[in-house]
Coordinates of C-alpha atoms in Angstrom, one line a residue:
X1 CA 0.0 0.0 0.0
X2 CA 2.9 2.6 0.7
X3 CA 4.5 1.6 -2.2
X4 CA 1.6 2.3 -4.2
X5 CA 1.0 5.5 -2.1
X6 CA 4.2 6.7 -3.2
X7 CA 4.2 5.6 -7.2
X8 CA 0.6 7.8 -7.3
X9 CA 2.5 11.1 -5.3
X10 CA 5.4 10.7 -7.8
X11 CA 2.7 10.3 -10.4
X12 CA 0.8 13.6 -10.1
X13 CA 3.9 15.4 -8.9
X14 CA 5.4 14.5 -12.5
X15 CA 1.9 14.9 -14.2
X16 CA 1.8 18.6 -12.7
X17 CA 5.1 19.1 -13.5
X18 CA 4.4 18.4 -17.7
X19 CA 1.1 20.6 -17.4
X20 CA 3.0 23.1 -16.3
X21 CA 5.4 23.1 -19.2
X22 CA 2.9 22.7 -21.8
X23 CA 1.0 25.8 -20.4
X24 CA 4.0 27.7 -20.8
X25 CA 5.1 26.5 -24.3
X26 CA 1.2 27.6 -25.1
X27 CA 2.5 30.8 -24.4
X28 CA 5.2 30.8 -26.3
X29 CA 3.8 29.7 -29.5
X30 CA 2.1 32.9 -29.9
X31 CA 5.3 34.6 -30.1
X32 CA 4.3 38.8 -30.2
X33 CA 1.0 38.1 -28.8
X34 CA -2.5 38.1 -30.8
X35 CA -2.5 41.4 -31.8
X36 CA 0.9 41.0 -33.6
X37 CA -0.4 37.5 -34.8
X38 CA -3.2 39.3 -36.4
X39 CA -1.0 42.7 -38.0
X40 CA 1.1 40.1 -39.2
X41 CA -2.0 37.8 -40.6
X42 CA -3.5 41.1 -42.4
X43 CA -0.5 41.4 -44.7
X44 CA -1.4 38.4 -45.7
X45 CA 1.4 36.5 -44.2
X46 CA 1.1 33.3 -42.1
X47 CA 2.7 33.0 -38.9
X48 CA 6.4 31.5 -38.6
X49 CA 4.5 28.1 -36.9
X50 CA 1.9 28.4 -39.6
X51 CA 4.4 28.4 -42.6
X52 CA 5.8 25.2 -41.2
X53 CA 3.4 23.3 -40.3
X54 CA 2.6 23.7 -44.1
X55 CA 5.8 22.7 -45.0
X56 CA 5.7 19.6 -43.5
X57 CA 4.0 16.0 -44.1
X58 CA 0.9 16.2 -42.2
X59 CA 0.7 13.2 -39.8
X60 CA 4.6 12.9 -40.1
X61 CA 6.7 13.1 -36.3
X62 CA 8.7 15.9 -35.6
X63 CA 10.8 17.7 -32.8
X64 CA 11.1 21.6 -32.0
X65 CA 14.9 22.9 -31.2
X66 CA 15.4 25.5 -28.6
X67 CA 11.2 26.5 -28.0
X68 CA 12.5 27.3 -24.8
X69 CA 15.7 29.4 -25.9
X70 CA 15.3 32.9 -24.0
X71 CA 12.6 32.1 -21.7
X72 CA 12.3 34.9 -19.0
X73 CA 15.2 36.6 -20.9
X74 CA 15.6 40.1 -21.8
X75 CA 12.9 41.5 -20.0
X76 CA 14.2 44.7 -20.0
X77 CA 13.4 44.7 -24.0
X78 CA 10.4 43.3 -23.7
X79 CA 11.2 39.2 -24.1
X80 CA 12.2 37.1 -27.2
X81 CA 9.9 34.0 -27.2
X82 CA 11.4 31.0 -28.3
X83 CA 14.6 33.5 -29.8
X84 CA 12.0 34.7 -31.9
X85 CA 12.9 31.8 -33.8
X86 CA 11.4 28.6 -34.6
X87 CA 13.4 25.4 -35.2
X88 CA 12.0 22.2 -36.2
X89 CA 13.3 18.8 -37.3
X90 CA 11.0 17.0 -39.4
X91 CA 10.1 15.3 -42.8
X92 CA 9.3 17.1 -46.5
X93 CA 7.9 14.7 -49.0
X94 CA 9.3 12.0 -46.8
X95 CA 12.5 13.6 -46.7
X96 CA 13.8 14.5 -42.9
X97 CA 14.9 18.1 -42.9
X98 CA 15.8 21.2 -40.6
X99 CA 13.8 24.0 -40.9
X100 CA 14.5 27.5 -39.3
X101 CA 11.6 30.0 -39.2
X102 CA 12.0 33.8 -38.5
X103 CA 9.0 34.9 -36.6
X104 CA 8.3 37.9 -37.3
X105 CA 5.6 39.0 -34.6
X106 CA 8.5 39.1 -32.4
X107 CA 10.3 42.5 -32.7
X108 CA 9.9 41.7 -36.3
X109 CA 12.3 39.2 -36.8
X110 CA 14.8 40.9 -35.1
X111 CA 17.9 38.9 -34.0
X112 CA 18.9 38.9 -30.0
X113 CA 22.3 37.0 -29.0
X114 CA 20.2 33.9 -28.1
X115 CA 18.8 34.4 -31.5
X116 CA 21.8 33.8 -33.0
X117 CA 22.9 30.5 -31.0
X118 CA 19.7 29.2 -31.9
X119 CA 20.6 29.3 -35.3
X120 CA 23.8 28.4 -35.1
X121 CA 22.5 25.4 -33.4
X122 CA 20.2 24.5 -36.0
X123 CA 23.3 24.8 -38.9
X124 CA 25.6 22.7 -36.5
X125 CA 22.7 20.3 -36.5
X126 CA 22.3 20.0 -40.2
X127 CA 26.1 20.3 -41.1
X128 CA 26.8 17.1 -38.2
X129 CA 23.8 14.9 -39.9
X130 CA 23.8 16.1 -43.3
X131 CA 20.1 17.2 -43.5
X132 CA 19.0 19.8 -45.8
X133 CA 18.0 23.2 -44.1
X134 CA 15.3 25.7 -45.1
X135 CA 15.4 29.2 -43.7
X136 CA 12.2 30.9 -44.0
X137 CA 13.1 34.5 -44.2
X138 CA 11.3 36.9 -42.5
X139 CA 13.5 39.8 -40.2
X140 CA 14.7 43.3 -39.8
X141 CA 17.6 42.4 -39.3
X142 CA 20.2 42.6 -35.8
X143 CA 18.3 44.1 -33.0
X144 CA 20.4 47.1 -32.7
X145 CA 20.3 47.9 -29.2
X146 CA 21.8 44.8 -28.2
X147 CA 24.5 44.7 -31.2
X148 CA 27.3 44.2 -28.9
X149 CA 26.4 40.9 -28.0
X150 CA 25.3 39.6 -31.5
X151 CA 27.1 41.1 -34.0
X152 CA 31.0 41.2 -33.9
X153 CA 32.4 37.8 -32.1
X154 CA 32.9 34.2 -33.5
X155 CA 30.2 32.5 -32.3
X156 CA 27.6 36.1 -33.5
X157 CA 25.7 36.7 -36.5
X158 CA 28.5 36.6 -38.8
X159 CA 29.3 33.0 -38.1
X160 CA 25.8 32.0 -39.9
X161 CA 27.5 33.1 -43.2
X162 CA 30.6 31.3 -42.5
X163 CA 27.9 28.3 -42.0
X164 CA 26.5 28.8 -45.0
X165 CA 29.6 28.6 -47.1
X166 CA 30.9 25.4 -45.1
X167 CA 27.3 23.8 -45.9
X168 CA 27.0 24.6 -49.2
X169 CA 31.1 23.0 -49.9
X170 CA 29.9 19.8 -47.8
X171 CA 27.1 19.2 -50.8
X172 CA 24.1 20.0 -47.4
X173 CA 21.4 21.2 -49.5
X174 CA 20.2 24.8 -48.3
X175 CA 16.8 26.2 -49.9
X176 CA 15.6 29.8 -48.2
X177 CA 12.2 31.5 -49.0
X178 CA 12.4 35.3 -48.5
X179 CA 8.5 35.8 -46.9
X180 CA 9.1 39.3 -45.6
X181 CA 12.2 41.8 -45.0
X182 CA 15.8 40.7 -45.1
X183 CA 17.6 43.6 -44.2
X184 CA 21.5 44.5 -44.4
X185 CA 24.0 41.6 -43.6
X186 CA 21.1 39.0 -43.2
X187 CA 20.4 39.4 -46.6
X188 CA 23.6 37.4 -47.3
X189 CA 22.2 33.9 -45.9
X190 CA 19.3 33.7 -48.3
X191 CA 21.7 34.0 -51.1
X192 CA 24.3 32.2 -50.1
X193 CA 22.3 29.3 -49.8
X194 CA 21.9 27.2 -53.2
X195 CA 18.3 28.2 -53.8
X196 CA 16.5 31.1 -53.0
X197 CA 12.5 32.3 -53.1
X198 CA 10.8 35.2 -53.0
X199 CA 7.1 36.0 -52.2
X200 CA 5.6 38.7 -54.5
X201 CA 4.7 42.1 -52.2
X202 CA 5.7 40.8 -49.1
X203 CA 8.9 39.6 -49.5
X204 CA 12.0 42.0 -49.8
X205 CA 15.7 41.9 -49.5
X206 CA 18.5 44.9 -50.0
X207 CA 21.5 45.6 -48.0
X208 CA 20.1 49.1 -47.0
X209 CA 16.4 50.2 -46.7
X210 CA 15.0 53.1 -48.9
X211 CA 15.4 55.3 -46.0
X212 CA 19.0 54.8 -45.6
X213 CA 19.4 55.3 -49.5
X214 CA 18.2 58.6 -49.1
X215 CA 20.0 59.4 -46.3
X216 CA 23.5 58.0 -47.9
X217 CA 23.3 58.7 -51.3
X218 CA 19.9 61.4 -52.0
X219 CA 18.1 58.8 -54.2
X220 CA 14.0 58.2 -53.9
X221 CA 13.4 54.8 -54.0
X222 CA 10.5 52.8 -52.7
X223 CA 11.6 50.0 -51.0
X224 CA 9.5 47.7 -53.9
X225 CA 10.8 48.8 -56.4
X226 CA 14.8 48.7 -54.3
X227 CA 14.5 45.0 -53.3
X228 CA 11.0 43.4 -54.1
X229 CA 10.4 40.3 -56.3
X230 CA 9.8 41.6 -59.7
X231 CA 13.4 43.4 -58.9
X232 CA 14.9 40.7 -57.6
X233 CA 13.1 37.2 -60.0
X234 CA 13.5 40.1 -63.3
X235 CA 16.0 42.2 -63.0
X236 CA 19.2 41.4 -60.6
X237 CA 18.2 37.6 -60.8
X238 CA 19.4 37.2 -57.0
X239 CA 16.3 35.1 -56.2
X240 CA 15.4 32.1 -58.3
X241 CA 11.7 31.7 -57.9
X242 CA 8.7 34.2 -57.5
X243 CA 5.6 33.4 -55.6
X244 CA 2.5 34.5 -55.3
X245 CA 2.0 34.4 -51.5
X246 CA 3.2 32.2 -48.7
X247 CA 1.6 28.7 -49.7
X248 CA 2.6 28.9 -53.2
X249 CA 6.2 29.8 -52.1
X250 CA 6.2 26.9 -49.7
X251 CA 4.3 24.3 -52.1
X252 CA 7.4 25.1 -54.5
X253 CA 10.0 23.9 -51.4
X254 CA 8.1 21.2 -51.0
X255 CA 8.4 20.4 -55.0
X256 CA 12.2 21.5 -54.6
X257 CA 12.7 19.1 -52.0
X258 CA 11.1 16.1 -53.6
X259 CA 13.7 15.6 -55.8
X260 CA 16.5 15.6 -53.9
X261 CA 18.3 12.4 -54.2
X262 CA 19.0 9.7 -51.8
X263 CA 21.8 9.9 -49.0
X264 CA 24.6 8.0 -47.9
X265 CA 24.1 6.2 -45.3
X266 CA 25.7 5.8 -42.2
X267 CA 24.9 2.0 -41.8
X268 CA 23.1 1.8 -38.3
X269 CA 21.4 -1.0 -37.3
X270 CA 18.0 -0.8 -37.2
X271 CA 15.2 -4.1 -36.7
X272 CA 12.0 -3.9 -36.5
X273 CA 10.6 -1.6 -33.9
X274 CA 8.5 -3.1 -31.1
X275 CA 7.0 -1.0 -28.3
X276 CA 8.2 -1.2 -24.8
X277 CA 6.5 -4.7 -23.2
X278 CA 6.4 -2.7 -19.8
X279 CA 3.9 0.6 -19.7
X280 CA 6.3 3.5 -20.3
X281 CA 3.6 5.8 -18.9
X282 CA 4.6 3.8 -15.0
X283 CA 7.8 6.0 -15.5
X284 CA 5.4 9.2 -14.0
X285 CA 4.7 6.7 -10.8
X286 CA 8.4 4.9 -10.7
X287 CA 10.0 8.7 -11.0
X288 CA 10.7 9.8 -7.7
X289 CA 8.9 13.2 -6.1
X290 CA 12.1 13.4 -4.0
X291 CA 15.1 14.3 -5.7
X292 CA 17.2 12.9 -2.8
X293 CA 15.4 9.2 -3.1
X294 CA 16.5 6.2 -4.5
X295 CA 15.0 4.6 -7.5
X296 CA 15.3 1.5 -10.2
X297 CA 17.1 3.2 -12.8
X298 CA 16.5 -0.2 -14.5
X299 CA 12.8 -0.3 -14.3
X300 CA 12.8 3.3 -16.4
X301 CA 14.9 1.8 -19.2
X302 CA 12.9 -1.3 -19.4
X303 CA 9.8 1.4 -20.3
X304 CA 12.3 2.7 -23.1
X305 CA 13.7 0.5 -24.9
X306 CA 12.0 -1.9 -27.4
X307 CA 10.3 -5.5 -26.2
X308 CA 11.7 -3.8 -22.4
X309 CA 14.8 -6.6 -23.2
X310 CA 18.0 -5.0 -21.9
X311 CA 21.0 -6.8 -22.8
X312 CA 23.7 -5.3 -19.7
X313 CA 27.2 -5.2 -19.6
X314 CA 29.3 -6.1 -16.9
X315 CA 26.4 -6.3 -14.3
X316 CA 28.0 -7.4 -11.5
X317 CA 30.6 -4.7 -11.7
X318 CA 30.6 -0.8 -11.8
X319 CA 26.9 -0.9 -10.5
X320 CA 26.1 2.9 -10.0
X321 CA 26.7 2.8 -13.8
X322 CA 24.4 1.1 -16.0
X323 CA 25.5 0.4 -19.5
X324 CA 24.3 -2.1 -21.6
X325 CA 22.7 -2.9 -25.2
X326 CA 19.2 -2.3 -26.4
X327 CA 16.8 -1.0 -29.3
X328 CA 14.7 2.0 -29.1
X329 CA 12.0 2.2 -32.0
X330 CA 14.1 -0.8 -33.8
X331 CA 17.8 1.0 -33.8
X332 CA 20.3 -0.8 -31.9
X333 CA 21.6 1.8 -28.9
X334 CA 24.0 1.1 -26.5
X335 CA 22.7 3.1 -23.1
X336 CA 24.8 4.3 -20.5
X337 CA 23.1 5.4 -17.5
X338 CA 23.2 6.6 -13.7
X339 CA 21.8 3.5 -11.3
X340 CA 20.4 5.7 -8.5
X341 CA 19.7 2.6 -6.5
X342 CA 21.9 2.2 -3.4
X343 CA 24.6 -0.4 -3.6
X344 CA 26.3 -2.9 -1.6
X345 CA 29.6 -3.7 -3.0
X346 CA 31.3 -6.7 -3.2
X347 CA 33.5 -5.6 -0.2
X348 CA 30.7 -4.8 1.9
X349 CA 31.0 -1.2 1.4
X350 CA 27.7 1.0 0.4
X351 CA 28.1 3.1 -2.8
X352 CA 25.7 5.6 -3.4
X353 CA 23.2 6.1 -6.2
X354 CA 23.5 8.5 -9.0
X355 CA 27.6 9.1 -7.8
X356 CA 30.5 7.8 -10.3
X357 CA 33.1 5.8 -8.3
X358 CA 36.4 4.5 -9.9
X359 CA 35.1 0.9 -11.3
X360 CA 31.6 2.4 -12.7
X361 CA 34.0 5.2 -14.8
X362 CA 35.9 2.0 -15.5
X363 CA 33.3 0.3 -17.2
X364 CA 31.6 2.8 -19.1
X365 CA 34.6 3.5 -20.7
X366 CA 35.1 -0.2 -21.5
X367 CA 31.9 0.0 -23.0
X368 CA 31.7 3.7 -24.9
X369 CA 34.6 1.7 -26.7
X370 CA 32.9 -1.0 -27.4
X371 CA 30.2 0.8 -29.2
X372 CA 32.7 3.0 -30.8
X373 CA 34.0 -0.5 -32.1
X374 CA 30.6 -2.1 -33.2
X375 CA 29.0 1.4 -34.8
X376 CA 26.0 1.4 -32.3
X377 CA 24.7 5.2 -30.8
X378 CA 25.5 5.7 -27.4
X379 CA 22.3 6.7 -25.2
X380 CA 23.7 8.6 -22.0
X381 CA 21.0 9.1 -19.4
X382 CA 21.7 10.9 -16.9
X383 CA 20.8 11.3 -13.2
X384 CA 24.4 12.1 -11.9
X385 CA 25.5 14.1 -8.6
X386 CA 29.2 14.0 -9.3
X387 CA 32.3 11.3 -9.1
X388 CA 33.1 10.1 -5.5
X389 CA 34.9 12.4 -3.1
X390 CA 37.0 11.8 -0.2
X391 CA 40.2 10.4 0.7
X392 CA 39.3 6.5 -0.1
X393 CA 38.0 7.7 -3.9
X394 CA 41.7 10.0 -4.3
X395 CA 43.7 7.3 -3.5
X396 CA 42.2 5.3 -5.5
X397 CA 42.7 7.2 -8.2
X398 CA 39.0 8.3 -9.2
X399 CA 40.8 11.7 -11.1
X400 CA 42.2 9.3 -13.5
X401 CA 39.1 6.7 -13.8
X402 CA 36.9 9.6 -14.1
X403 CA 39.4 11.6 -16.6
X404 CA 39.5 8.1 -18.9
X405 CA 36.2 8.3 -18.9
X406 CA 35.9 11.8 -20.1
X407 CA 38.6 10.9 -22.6
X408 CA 37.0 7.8 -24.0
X409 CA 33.4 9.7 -24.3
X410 CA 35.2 13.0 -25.8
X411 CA 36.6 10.6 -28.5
X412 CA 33.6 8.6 -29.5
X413 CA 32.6 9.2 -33.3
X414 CA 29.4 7.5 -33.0
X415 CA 26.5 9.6 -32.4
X416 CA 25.9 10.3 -28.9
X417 CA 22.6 11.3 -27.6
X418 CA 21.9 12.8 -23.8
X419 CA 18.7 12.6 -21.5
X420 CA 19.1 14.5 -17.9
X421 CA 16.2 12.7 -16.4
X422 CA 17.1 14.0 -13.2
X423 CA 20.0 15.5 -11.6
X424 CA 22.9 16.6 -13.4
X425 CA 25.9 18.1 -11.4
X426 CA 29.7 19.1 -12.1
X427 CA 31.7 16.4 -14.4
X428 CA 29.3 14.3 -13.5
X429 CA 27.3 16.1 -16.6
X430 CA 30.8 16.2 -18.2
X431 CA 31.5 12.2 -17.9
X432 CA 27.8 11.4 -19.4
X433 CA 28.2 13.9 -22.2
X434 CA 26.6 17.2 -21.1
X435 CA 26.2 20.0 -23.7
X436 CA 30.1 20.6 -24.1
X437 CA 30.9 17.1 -25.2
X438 CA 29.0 17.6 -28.6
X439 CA 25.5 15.0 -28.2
X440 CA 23.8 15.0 -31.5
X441 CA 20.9 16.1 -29.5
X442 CA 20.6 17.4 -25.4
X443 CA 17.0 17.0 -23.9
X444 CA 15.7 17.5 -20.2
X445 CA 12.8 15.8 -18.3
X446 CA 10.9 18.7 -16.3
X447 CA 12.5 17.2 -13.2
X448 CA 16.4 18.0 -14.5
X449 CA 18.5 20.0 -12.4
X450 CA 21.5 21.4 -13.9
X451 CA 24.4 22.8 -12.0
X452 CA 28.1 22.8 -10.4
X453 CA 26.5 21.1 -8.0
X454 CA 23.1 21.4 -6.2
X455 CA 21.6 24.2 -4.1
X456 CA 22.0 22.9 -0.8
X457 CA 25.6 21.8 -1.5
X458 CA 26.0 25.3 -2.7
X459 CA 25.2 27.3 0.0
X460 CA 26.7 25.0 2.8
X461 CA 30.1 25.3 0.9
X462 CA 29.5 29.6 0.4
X463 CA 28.2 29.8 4.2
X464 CA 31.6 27.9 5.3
X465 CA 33.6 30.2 3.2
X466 CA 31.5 33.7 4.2
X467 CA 31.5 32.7 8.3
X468 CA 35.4 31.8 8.1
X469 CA 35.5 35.2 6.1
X470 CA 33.9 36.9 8.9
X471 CA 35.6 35.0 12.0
X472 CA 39.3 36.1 10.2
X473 CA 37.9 39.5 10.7
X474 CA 36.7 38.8 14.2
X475 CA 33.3 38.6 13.6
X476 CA 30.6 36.4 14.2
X477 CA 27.4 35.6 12.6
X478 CA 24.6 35.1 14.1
X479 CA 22.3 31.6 13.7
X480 CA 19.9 34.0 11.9
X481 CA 22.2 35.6 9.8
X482 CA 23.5 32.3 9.0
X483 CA 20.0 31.1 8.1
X484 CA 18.8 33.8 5.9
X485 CA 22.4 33.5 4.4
X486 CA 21.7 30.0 3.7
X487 CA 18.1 30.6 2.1
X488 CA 19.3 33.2 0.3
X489 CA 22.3 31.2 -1.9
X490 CA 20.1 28.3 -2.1
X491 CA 16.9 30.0 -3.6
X492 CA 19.8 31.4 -6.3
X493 CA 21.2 28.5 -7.0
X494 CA 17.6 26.3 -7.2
X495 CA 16.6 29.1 -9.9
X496 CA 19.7 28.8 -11.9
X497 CA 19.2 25.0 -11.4
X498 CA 16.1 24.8 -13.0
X499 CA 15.5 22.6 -16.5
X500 CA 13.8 26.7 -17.7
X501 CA 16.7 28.2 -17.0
X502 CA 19.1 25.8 -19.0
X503 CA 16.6 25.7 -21.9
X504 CA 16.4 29.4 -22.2
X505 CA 19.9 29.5 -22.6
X506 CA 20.1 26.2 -25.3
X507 CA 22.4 24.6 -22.6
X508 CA 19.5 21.8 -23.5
X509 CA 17.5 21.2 -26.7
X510 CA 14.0 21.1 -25.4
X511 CA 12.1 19.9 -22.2
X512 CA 10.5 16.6 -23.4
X513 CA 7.6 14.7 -22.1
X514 CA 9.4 11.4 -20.5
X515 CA 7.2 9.3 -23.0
X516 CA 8.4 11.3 -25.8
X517 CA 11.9 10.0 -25.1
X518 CA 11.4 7.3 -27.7
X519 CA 10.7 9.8 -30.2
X520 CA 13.6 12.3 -29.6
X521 CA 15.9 9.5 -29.8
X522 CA 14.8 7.6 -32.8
X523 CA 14.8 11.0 -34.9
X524 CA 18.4 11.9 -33.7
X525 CA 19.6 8.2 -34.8
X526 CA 17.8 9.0 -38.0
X527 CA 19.1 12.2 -38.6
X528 CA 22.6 10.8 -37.6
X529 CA 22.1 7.9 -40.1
X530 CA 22.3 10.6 -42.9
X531 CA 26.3 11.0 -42.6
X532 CA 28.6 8.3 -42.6
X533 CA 31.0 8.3 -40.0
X534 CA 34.9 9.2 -41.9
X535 CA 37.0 9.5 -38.7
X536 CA 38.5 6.4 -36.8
X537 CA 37.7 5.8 -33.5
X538 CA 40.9 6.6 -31.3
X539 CA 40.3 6.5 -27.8
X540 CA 43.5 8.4 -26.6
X541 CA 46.5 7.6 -24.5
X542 CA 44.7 7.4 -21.0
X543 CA 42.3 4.4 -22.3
X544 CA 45.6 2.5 -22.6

């Protein structure tokens, strides 16, 4: 009875936790706001979400990049919903493809610095899986009170173009349809791509507006007749195709893409796909409420992978790592994951849950190798509070165990692919392939927590360091002050822990349903399948 007491409070506490993220994503799919939606709909222009939803197969899966990317950011400009960009992966006449889509009820398009990475992100996503890209042009351009931070360093604006060039030498097809302005230096990525569109009265593109030709050079221009279609399809023959309105100019991408020839193919093994035998929906019950609880890390993959048949590697060994073979939606994966179960070693000694000790860094790195060796996608799920500390773990050398597992990860070619299910602290988010360590694709469950380490931890460590602080200067602080000091640091910390707070920033790609998991990872193999891999596996001197 407690047990089931227990599975229904982690149930609606995991329940609550995905209505509150789909409430918020509802907001942020109206991007400006309805009455920008509606100015924008009386030029007779669909919305950014609108245009691709058209684009797409109907009834055909797909995943949205970064809808999250400057959540609760720039308030001080008034926001930028989803980066006032919209990213999704998806299929064209049964073709997968990236497609990035400038909303323009958003400060019309304008680009902010998280604006920027977004779209970065979606190039480094096409030019790692070779998937064609369609930009859907719509913006005014850099959002010039904030130039600072998009427009001069590597990783700003002008990096895009630099994308565009390295795509278009890797043979990455790039089709972008100019469906409103394209002002100044952004008018280069439309026509550096290898086809470009243009929709008749709507769509424009110039490197300076008509006012700014007046006020350089004294010439009256309309800003039509400067950069419209007819100039553009008739005259300068920059654009390539002129349509009649949106749907028109997105029926002819869709005609575009459809005869695109077949890929190269990066040889993953793929069966046929059999739904979990165990109810992946029990994952909202078998999901602790408690952070700080133990839990089957085994009974969550069985709801994962296909048939819910795990085949593990070196189970009696390493056990706070769980790595082993498996299929999700029919493509062989090998899964490396936190065990957050409590465990009794061999020697009697109790290891905790979720923490990497010498032999589990060991293993994995056995096994990333392994994979590395058969050509099978490594699935990293995480749930990690950091390596073992403490004079026992030192001696024992844990920097080196943990360092060849960081090596052997760094230096995988297959496709890696990371879920933070739950916790996700220090190297421990390093050693299972956090955001720095290049995964194909980064997702979050709403209960991730990402951080140096948690808030709790945080603040006991600062309060140490501000009381020692205060007692070198002959003070002391009072059991108040040390309390408020305490809430203080953590309540920073939590925020800055929070799965919102790492999405807004793209440190992930998307907070994901857990029964969407399937999905997101079946996709990424896809998309991976597209390019073979070229580079040996070389796992460095420290696997030695």
């Amino acid at each position: 009875m407690s047990q089931n007491l227990e599975f229904n409070k982690n149930e609606d506490k995991l329940k609550l936790m995905m209505s509150e993220v789909k409430s918020r994503l509802h907001t942020i799919y109206k991007g400006g706001g309805d009455k920008r939606i509606a100015k924008h709909q009386e030029k007779g222009k669909m919305t950014a979400r609108e245009r691709i939803d058209y684009l797409l197969d109907k009834d055909s899966p797909c995943i949205e990049v970064g809808a999250f990317a400057g959540y609760e950011m720039y308030k001080e400009h008034g926001g930028c919903p989803s980066g006032g960009v919209v990213v999704v992966i998806g299929y064209i006449k049964g073709k997968m493809c990236i497609v990035v889509a400038n909303d323009a009820t958003v400060k019309a398009g304008a680009w902010f610095p998280i604006t920027g990475k977004k779209n970065l992100r979606a190039q480094e996503i096409a030019l790692e899986n070779r998937l064609p890209i369609i930009y859907l042009v719509d913006s005014a351009g850099v959002y010039l009170p904030m130039q600072d931070e998009i427009f001069p360093d590597k990783e700003h604006f002008g990096r895009i173009f630099r994308n565009n060039a390295i795509l278009s030498s890797e043979g990455i097809t790039q089709i972008a349809a100019i469906m409103g302005s394209c002002v100044a230096g952004g008018a280069y990525l439309p026509i550096m791509s290898d086809e470009a569109l243009i929709v008749d009265k709507t769509g424009s593109i110039f490197l300076a507006g008509s006012y700014l030709v007046k006020a350089a050079i004294g010439e009256n221009i309309d800003n039509e007749t400067l950069g419209g279609a007819t100039t553009h399809s008739e005259i300068s023959g920059v654009t390539d195709y002129k349509s009649k309105d949106d749907p028109d100019c997105l029926s002819s991408i869709r005609n575009i893409v459809d005869k695109i020839g077949d890929f190269d193919k990066a040889g993953f093994n793929r069966a046929e796909p059999k739904t979990p035998a165990k109810d992946p929906k029990e994952i909202y019950g078998l999901f602790p409420e408690d952070r700080s609880k133990p839990y089957s890390t085994m009974k969550i993959i069985e709801r994962l992978v296909d048939n819910s048949e795990f085949e593990e590697y070196k189970a009696g060994y390493g056990k706070t790592i769980i790595t082993g073979y498996a299929r999700v939606d029919g493509w062989a994966v090998g899964i490396v994951a936190n065990n957050r179960e409590v465990i009794k070693s061999k020697k009697g000694e109790m290891q905790f849950g979720g923490v990497i000790y010498s032999d589990s860094a060991d293993k994995a790195s056995r096994f990333i190798a392994n994979c590395n060796q058969k050509k099978i996608p490594l699935v990293f799920l995480q749930d990690v509070t950091g390596f073992m500390v403490g004079s026992r773990s030192e001696h024992g050398g844990i920097i080196k165990d943990g360092a060849k597992m960081v090596n052997t990860m760094s230096n995988s070619v297959v496709p890696k692919f990371t879920v933070i299910m739950g916790n996700s602290y220090g190297a421990g988010n390093y050693a299972m392939c956090g955001k720095a360590y290049d995964p194909r694709l980064i997702v979050a469950w709403p209960t991730a927590q990402l951080a140096v380490m948690g808030g709790a931890q945080a603040a006991k460590v600062l309060l140490q360091i501000e009381t020692a602080s205060l007692k070198s200067r002959g003070e002391e602080i009072t059991p108040e002050q040390e309390k408020k000091l305490f809430e203080e640091i953590k309540a920073r910390y939590d925020a800055q822990t929070s799965p919102y707070y790492a999405a807004a920033r793209l440190w992930t790609d998307a907070i994901i349903d857990p029964l969407d998991t399937r999905k997101w990872i079946s996709m990424g193999i896809e998309m991976a399948n597209h390019a073979p891999i070229k580079k040996a596996y070389n796992p460095g001197v420290l696997q030695a």
